[in-house]
Amino acid sequence: MKNLPFPARHPGSSSQLDSSEKHLKMNASRTSLNMAAEETLDPDDWSDVQVLSHRIVDDAVGYLRDVRSRPVWRDMPAKVKESFLAPLPRSPAPLADVYGEVAQNVMSYPMGNVHPRFWAWYMGSSNFTGAVAEFLAAIQGSNLGGGNHAAALMDEQVVNWCKEMMGFPPSASGTLVSGGSMANIIALTVARNSQAGVDVRELGIAAIDKPLRFYGSDQLHSCHRKAMEALGLGNRALRRISTDAELRIDLTALRRAIAEDRAMGFQPACVIGTAGTVNTGAIDDLSGLARLAKEEDLWFHVDGCVGALIAIAPKNASKVAGIERADSIALDPHKWLHAPFEAGCALIRDASAHRGAFAVTPEYLETASRGLASGHWLHDYGLQTTRGFRALKIWMALKQHGVEKFGRLIDQNIAQGHYLSTLIEAEPLLELVAPTSINIVCYRYHPHGRKKEELKALNTEIMLRLQENGTAAISDTTIHGEHCLRVAINNHRTRREDLQLLIRETLRIGSQLLQTSRVA
Ligand SMILES: Cc1ncc(COP(=O)(O)O)c(C=O)c1O
């Protein structure tokens, strides 16, 4: 540790106290003779902590190095589940024992998304550098509400890098948030306020002249419903527009819905395009939506939580062409940048509209001309006041690998999605249930002559067995009424042989189930 470049001593440390400060210190220690000894959370002996910390880091390195040899997921024994019912600890325990409990009861039973064969729902697979960054961010402990310190400048730098990756102008603004859902809420709040025609912050939504209408496809992520509800506009103000065979928003149906709404006295306000739907990865025609939004005077928001970062992938970037024309974008560094949870980012083209939606300056948070409060207040761009140092984990991983590697890894996952689709198409007992456009593959085991409900039961059992025997974590969904298994390959550890194994195991379990008639 002694070689680390953290400065050991600064002006103002005890060796340099002037005589009046020394005098004060002596008085203070005399007074404290009559007081109870002061406590701290720091250890009595830092060297013990150092030894234990080295062990924890060694364990952590081994944990990731050997992840492939462990099951993706396993259920917890009753004893482990019961351990989480233990009452509030009142007395201390050695840190080594506390860590031992974590190692045994927590680290051994992960969700599994760092495993090469985790493809459920939609998650990133984290990375070691990001984990080190999380540790350092907590050690520094800075609050990213803003201020004049290095972490705050880095937060702004990472937002600038996100703008650059999306092709947004330097004049745009943005904020790092907990994830995609929050990034969408931030952007839709700015959209609502900009389109309301009244000062919504002061007067509330009841003062809006005509009820606002937002639009998105029938494949929109559920976080938009939550956003509409939280914004006081209500779920019904979000019209779900039908999708074509590729599950992309139908622009003709969208124009029709907008015209209908205008005729009925509503105010069409915002269209949400999706760059990678959660169900199948379909990417709306973003250039078409940008044109339409301009013609109809709508705010154009892109939910790019799944696919915005395809913009950095050399082989596939054209799939998200038009994203740079959005008024706002939500993207998710904890997905295709594999930042450890949580990290989302909202970008807004019009920085003053962004600030105008959230900034408040209470007397205790005024900007000073010098000193700690002379930096930007980053809390003016979102709902939180205290903010964590999320930027460091994104910054360190981008510095270490370079953005081009992340682009190649995105191309790799998309190629793997298409590879898996060809494996499925080659098997008579398997079928693709939706077209594969990027890295999400929807398929099912489909023996001849089975009814829909039988197929659902059969495929659900296949999914559960794959999870329970630790082979692979996949999820399921229903697309235009058809139930299917869903494989979302957002994983820098996946290899082609993992996908071959998934197909072999799907067929093996499927045939076993048919033979034993466990299902259907
Ligand atoms: C298209 C889409 N939008 C939004 C979200 C929500 O993102 P988060 O889970 O980071 O809140 C997701 C999550 O997978 C998503 O797929």
Coordinates of C-alpha atoms in Angstrom, one line a residue, residues 63-345:
Y63 CA -14.9 -15.6 -7.6
L64 CA -14.9 -14.0 -11.0
R65 CA -12.0 -16.1 -12.4
D66 CA -13.8 -19.3 -11.6
V67 CA -17.4 -18.2 -12.4
R68 CA -17.7 -20.5 -15.4
S69 CA -17.2 -23.6 -13.3
R70 CA -20.1 -22.8 -10.9
P71 CA -23.8 -23.3 -11.6
V72 CA -25.5 -20.2 -13.0
W73 CA -28.0 -20.2 -10.1
R74 CA -29.0 -22.5 -7.2
D75 CA -31.7 -22.2 -4.7
M76 CA -30.8 -21.4 -1.1
P77 CA -31.2 -24.1 1.6
A78 CA -33.7 -23.3 4.3
K79 CA -30.9 -22.6 6.8
V80 CA -29.5 -19.8 4.6
K81 CA -33.0 -18.3 4.0
E82 CA -33.5 -18.3 7.8
S83 CA -30.3 -16.5 8.4
F84 CA -31.9 -13.4 6.9
L85 CA -34.5 -13.4 9.7
A86 CA -31.9 -12.8 12.4
P87 CA -32.8 -9.8 14.6
L88 CA -31.0 -6.5 14.6
P89 CA -27.5 -7.0 15.9
R90 CA -26.9 -5.0 19.1
S91 CA -23.4 -5.9 20.0
P92 CA -20.2 -6.0 17.8
A93 CA -18.7 -8.9 15.9
P94 CA -15.3 -9.2 14.4
L95 CA -15.3 -8.0 10.7
A96 CA -13.7 -11.4 9.7
D97 CA -16.8 -13.2 11.1
V98 CA -19.2 -10.7 9.4
Y99 CA -17.3 -11.3 6.1
G100 CA -17.4 -15.1 6.7
E101 CA -21.2 -14.9 6.9
V102 CA -21.4 -12.8 3.7
A103 CA -19.2 -15.3 1.9
Q104 CA -21.2 -18.2 3.0
N105 CA -24.8 -16.9 2.8
V106 CA -24.7 -14.2 0.1
M107 CA -21.8 -14.7 -2.3
S108 CA -22.6 -18.4 -2.7
Y109 CA -26.2 -17.7 -3.9
P110 CA -26.0 -14.9 -6.5
M111 CA -28.7 -14.0 -9.0
G112 CA -26.1 -15.2 -11.5
N113 CA -25.9 -12.4 -14.0
V114 CA -22.0 -12.4 -13.9
H115 CA -22.1 -16.0 -15.2
P116 CA -21.5 -16.6 -19.0
R117 CA -24.8 -18.5 -19.3
F118 CA -27.0 -15.9 -17.7
W119 CA -29.4 -14.6 -20.4
A120 CA -32.6 -13.8 -18.4
W121 CA -34.6 -10.6 -18.6
Y122 CA -32.1 -8.0 -19.6
M123 CA -28.9 -7.3 -17.5
G124 CA -25.3 -6.6 -17.9
S125 CA -22.7 -8.9 -16.5
S126 CA -20.5 -6.4 -14.5
N127 CA -16.7 -6.3 -14.6
F128 CA -13.9 -6.4 -12.2
T129 CA -12.6 -2.9 -12.9
G130 CA -16.1 -1.6 -12.2
A131 CA -16.1 -3.4 -8.9
V132 CA -12.7 -1.9 -7.9
A133 CA -14.2 1.5 -8.8
E134 CA -17.2 0.9 -6.6
F135 CA -14.8 0.2 -3.7
L136 CA -12.7 3.3 -4.4
A137 CA -15.8 5.5 -4.8
A138 CA -17.0 4.3 -1.4
I139 CA -13.6 4.8 0.1
Q140 CA -13.5 8.4 -1.1
G141 CA -17.1 8.7 -0.1
S142 CA -17.8 11.8 -2.2
N143 CA -21.4 13.1 -2.6
L144 CA -22.2 13.8 -6.3
G145 CA -24.9 16.3 -5.5
G146 CA -22.2 18.6 -6.9
G147 CA -19.5 21.0 -5.7
N148 CA -16.0 21.7 -6.5
H149 CA -14.2 18.4 -6.3
A150 CA -12.7 15.9 -8.8
A151 CA -15.5 13.3 -8.6
A152 CA -18.0 16.0 -9.7
L153 CA -15.9 16.9 -12.7
M154 CA -15.6 13.2 -13.6
D155 CA -19.4 12.8 -13.3
E156 CA -19.8 15.6 -15.9
Q157 CA -17.1 14.1 -18.1
V158 CA -18.8 10.7 -18.2
V159 CA -22.1 12.4 -19.1
N160 CA -20.1 14.2 -21.9
W161 CA -18.8 10.8 -23.1
C162 CA -22.3 9.5 -23.2
K163 CA -23.4 12.5 -25.3
E164 CA -20.5 11.8 -27.6
M165 CA -21.4 8.1 -27.9
M166 CA -24.9 9.0 -28.9
G167 CA -23.9 11.8 -31.4
F168 CA -25.5 14.5 -29.2
P169 CA -24.1 18.0 -29.3
P170 CA -21.8 19.3 -26.6
S171 CA -24.5 21.8 -25.6
A172 CA -26.8 19.0 -24.5
S173 CA -27.0 18.0 -20.8
G174 CA -27.4 14.8 -18.9
T175 CA -27.3 13.1 -15.6
L176 CA -26.3 9.7 -14.2
V177 CA -29.1 8.0 -12.4
S178 CA -29.8 4.6 -10.9
G179 CA -30.8 2.9 -14.2
G180 CA -33.0 3.0 -17.3
S181 CA -36.3 3.4 -15.5
M182 CA -35.1 6.5 -13.7
A183 CA -33.5 7.8 -16.8
N184 CA -36.8 7.5 -18.7
I185 CA -38.7 9.3 -15.8
I186 CA -36.2 12.2 -15.9
A187 CA -36.5 12.6 -19.6
L188 CA -40.3 12.3 -19.7
T189 CA -40.5 14.9 -16.9
V190 CA -38.6 17.3 -19.1
A191 CA -40.9 16.4 -22.0
R192 CA -44.0 16.9 -20.0
N193 CA -42.9 20.3 -18.7
S194 CA -41.7 21.5 -22.1
Q195 CA -44.9 20.5 -23.8
A196 CA -47.4 21.5 -21.1
G197 CA -47.8 25.2 -22.2
V198 CA -48.1 26.2 -18.5
D199 CA -45.6 26.3 -15.6
V200 CA -46.3 22.7 -14.4
R201 CA -43.8 23.0 -11.6
E202 CA -45.7 25.9 -10.1
L203 CA -49.2 25.2 -11.0
G204 CA -49.4 21.4 -11.3
I205 CA -50.8 19.3 -14.1
A206 CA -54.4 20.4 -13.3
A207 CA -53.5 23.8 -15.0
I208 CA -52.7 22.1 -18.4
D209 CA -55.2 23.3 -20.9
K210 CA -55.7 20.1 -22.9
P211 CA -54.8 16.7 -21.5
L212 CA -51.4 15.6 -22.8
R213 CA -51.0 12.4 -24.8
F214 CA -47.8 10.4 -25.1
Y215 CA -47.2 7.6 -27.6
G216 CA -45.1 4.5 -27.9
S217 CA -45.4 1.0 -29.3
D218 CA -47.2 -1.9 -27.8
Q219 CA -43.8 -3.2 -26.9
L220 CA -42.9 -0.4 -24.6
H221 CA -41.1 -1.3 -21.3
S222 CA -43.3 -1.1 -18.2
C223 CA -41.2 1.7 -16.7
H224 CA -43.1 4.1 -19.0
R225 CA -46.4 3.2 -17.4
K226 CA -44.8 3.9 -14.0
A227 CA -43.4 7.2 -15.3
M228 CA -46.8 8.3 -16.7
E229 CA -48.4 7.5 -13.3
A230 CA -45.8 9.3 -11.3
L231 CA -46.0 12.3 -13.6
G232 CA -49.7 12.6 -12.8
L233 CA -50.6 12.1 -16.5
G234 CA -52.0 8.6 -15.9
N235 CA -51.5 5.3 -17.7
R236 CA -54.3 6.1 -20.2
A237 CA -52.5 9.2 -21.5
L238 CA -49.9 6.8 -22.9
R239 CA -51.2 5.3 -26.1
R240 CA -49.7 2.0 -27.2
I241 CA -49.5 1.9 -31.0
S242 CA -49.6 -1.4 -32.8
T243 CA -46.4 -2.9 -34.2
D244 CA -45.5 -4.5 -37.5
A245 CA -44.3 -8.1 -38.1
E246 CA -40.8 -7.0 -37.0
L247 CA -42.4 -5.6 -33.7
R248 CA -41.5 -2.0 -34.7
I249 CA -44.0 0.8 -34.1
D250 CA -46.4 1.3 -37.0
L251 CA -45.9 4.9 -38.2
T252 CA -49.2 5.0 -40.1
A253 CA -51.1 3.9 -37.0
L254 CA -49.2 6.4 -35.0
R255 CA -50.2 9.3 -37.3
R256 CA -53.8 8.1 -37.2
A257 CA -53.8 8.0 -33.4
I258 CA -52.3 11.5 -33.2
A259 CA -55.0 12.9 -35.6
E260 CA -57.7 11.2 -33.6
D261 CA -56.5 12.6 -30.4
R262 CA -56.2 16.2 -31.8
A263 CA -59.8 15.9 -33.1
M264 CA -61.0 14.8 -29.6
G265 CA -59.3 17.8 -27.9
F266 CA -56.2 16.1 -26.5
Q267 CA -52.8 17.6 -26.9
P268 CA -50.3 15.1 -28.5
A269 CA -47.1 15.9 -26.6
C270 CA -44.4 13.2 -26.9
V271 CA -43.5 10.1 -28.9
I272 CA -41.3 7.4 -27.3
G273 CA -39.2 5.4 -29.8
T274 CA -37.6 2.2 -28.5
A275 CA -34.1 1.4 -29.6
G276 CA -34.3 -2.3 -28.7
T277 CA -37.5 -3.5 -27.1
V278 CA -37.3 -5.6 -24.0
N279 CA -39.3 -8.5 -25.5
T280 CA -37.4 -9.0 -28.8
G281 CA -34.9 -6.3 -29.2
A282 CA -36.8 -4.7 -32.1
I283 CA -35.6 -1.2 -33.0
D284 CA -38.2 1.3 -34.1
D285 CA -37.6 3.4 -37.2
L286 CA -35.9 6.2 -35.3
S287 CA -35.3 8.5 -38.3
G288 CA -39.0 8.1 -39.3
L289 CA -40.0 8.9 -35.8
A290 CA -37.7 12.0 -35.7
R291 CA -39.4 13.3 -38.9
L292 CA -42.9 12.6 -37.6
A293 CA -42.2 14.2 -34.3
K294 CA -40.9 17.3 -36.0
E295 CA -44.0 17.5 -38.3
E296 CA -46.4 17.0 -35.4
D297 CA -44.5 19.2 -33.0
L298 CA -43.9 16.4 -30.5
W299 CA -41.1 15.8 -28.1
F300 CA -39.1 12.8 -29.4
H301 CA -37.7 10.6 -26.7
V302 CA -35.8 7.4 -27.3
D303 CA -35.8 4.6 -24.7
G304 CA -32.3 3.2 -25.6
C305 CA -31.9 1.1 -22.4
V306 CA -31.4 -2.0 -24.4
G307 CA -29.9 -0.7 -27.7
A308 CA -28.8 3.0 -27.6
L309 CA -25.2 1.9 -27.2
I310 CA -25.3 0.0 -30.5
A311 CA -24.3 3.4 -31.8
I312 CA -20.7 2.6 -30.8
A313 CA -20.8 -0.9 -32.4
P314 CA -19.1 -0.6 -35.8
K315 CA -21.0 -3.4 -37.6
N316 CA -24.4 -2.5 -36.3
A317 CA -24.5 1.2 -35.6
S318 CA -26.7 1.9 -38.6
K319 CA -29.5 0.0 -36.8
V320 CA -30.0 3.0 -34.4
A321 CA -29.5 5.7 -37.0
G322 CA -31.7 8.7 -36.1
I323 CA -31.1 8.4 -32.3
E324 CA -28.9 11.5 -32.5
R325 CA -32.0 13.5 -33.6
A326 CA -33.9 12.7 -30.4
D327 CA -34.8 15.4 -27.9
S328 CA -33.9 13.0 -25.1
I329 CA -32.4 9.6 -24.7
A330 CA -32.4 7.1 -21.8
L331 CA -29.5 4.7 -21.9
D332 CA -28.2 2.1 -19.5
P333 CA -24.4 1.8 -18.8
H334 CA -25.2 -1.1 -16.5
K335 CA -26.3 -3.1 -19.5
W336 CA -24.0 -2.9 -22.5
L337 CA -21.1 -1.1 -20.7
H338 CA -21.4 -3.8 -18.0
A339 CA -21.1 -1.3 -15.2
P340 CA -21.9 -2.9 -11.9
F341 CA -25.5 -2.0 -10.8
E342 CA -26.6 0.7 -10.7
A343 CA -25.9 3.1 -13.6
G344 CA -28.3 4.7 -16.0
C345 CA -28.1 8.0 -17.9

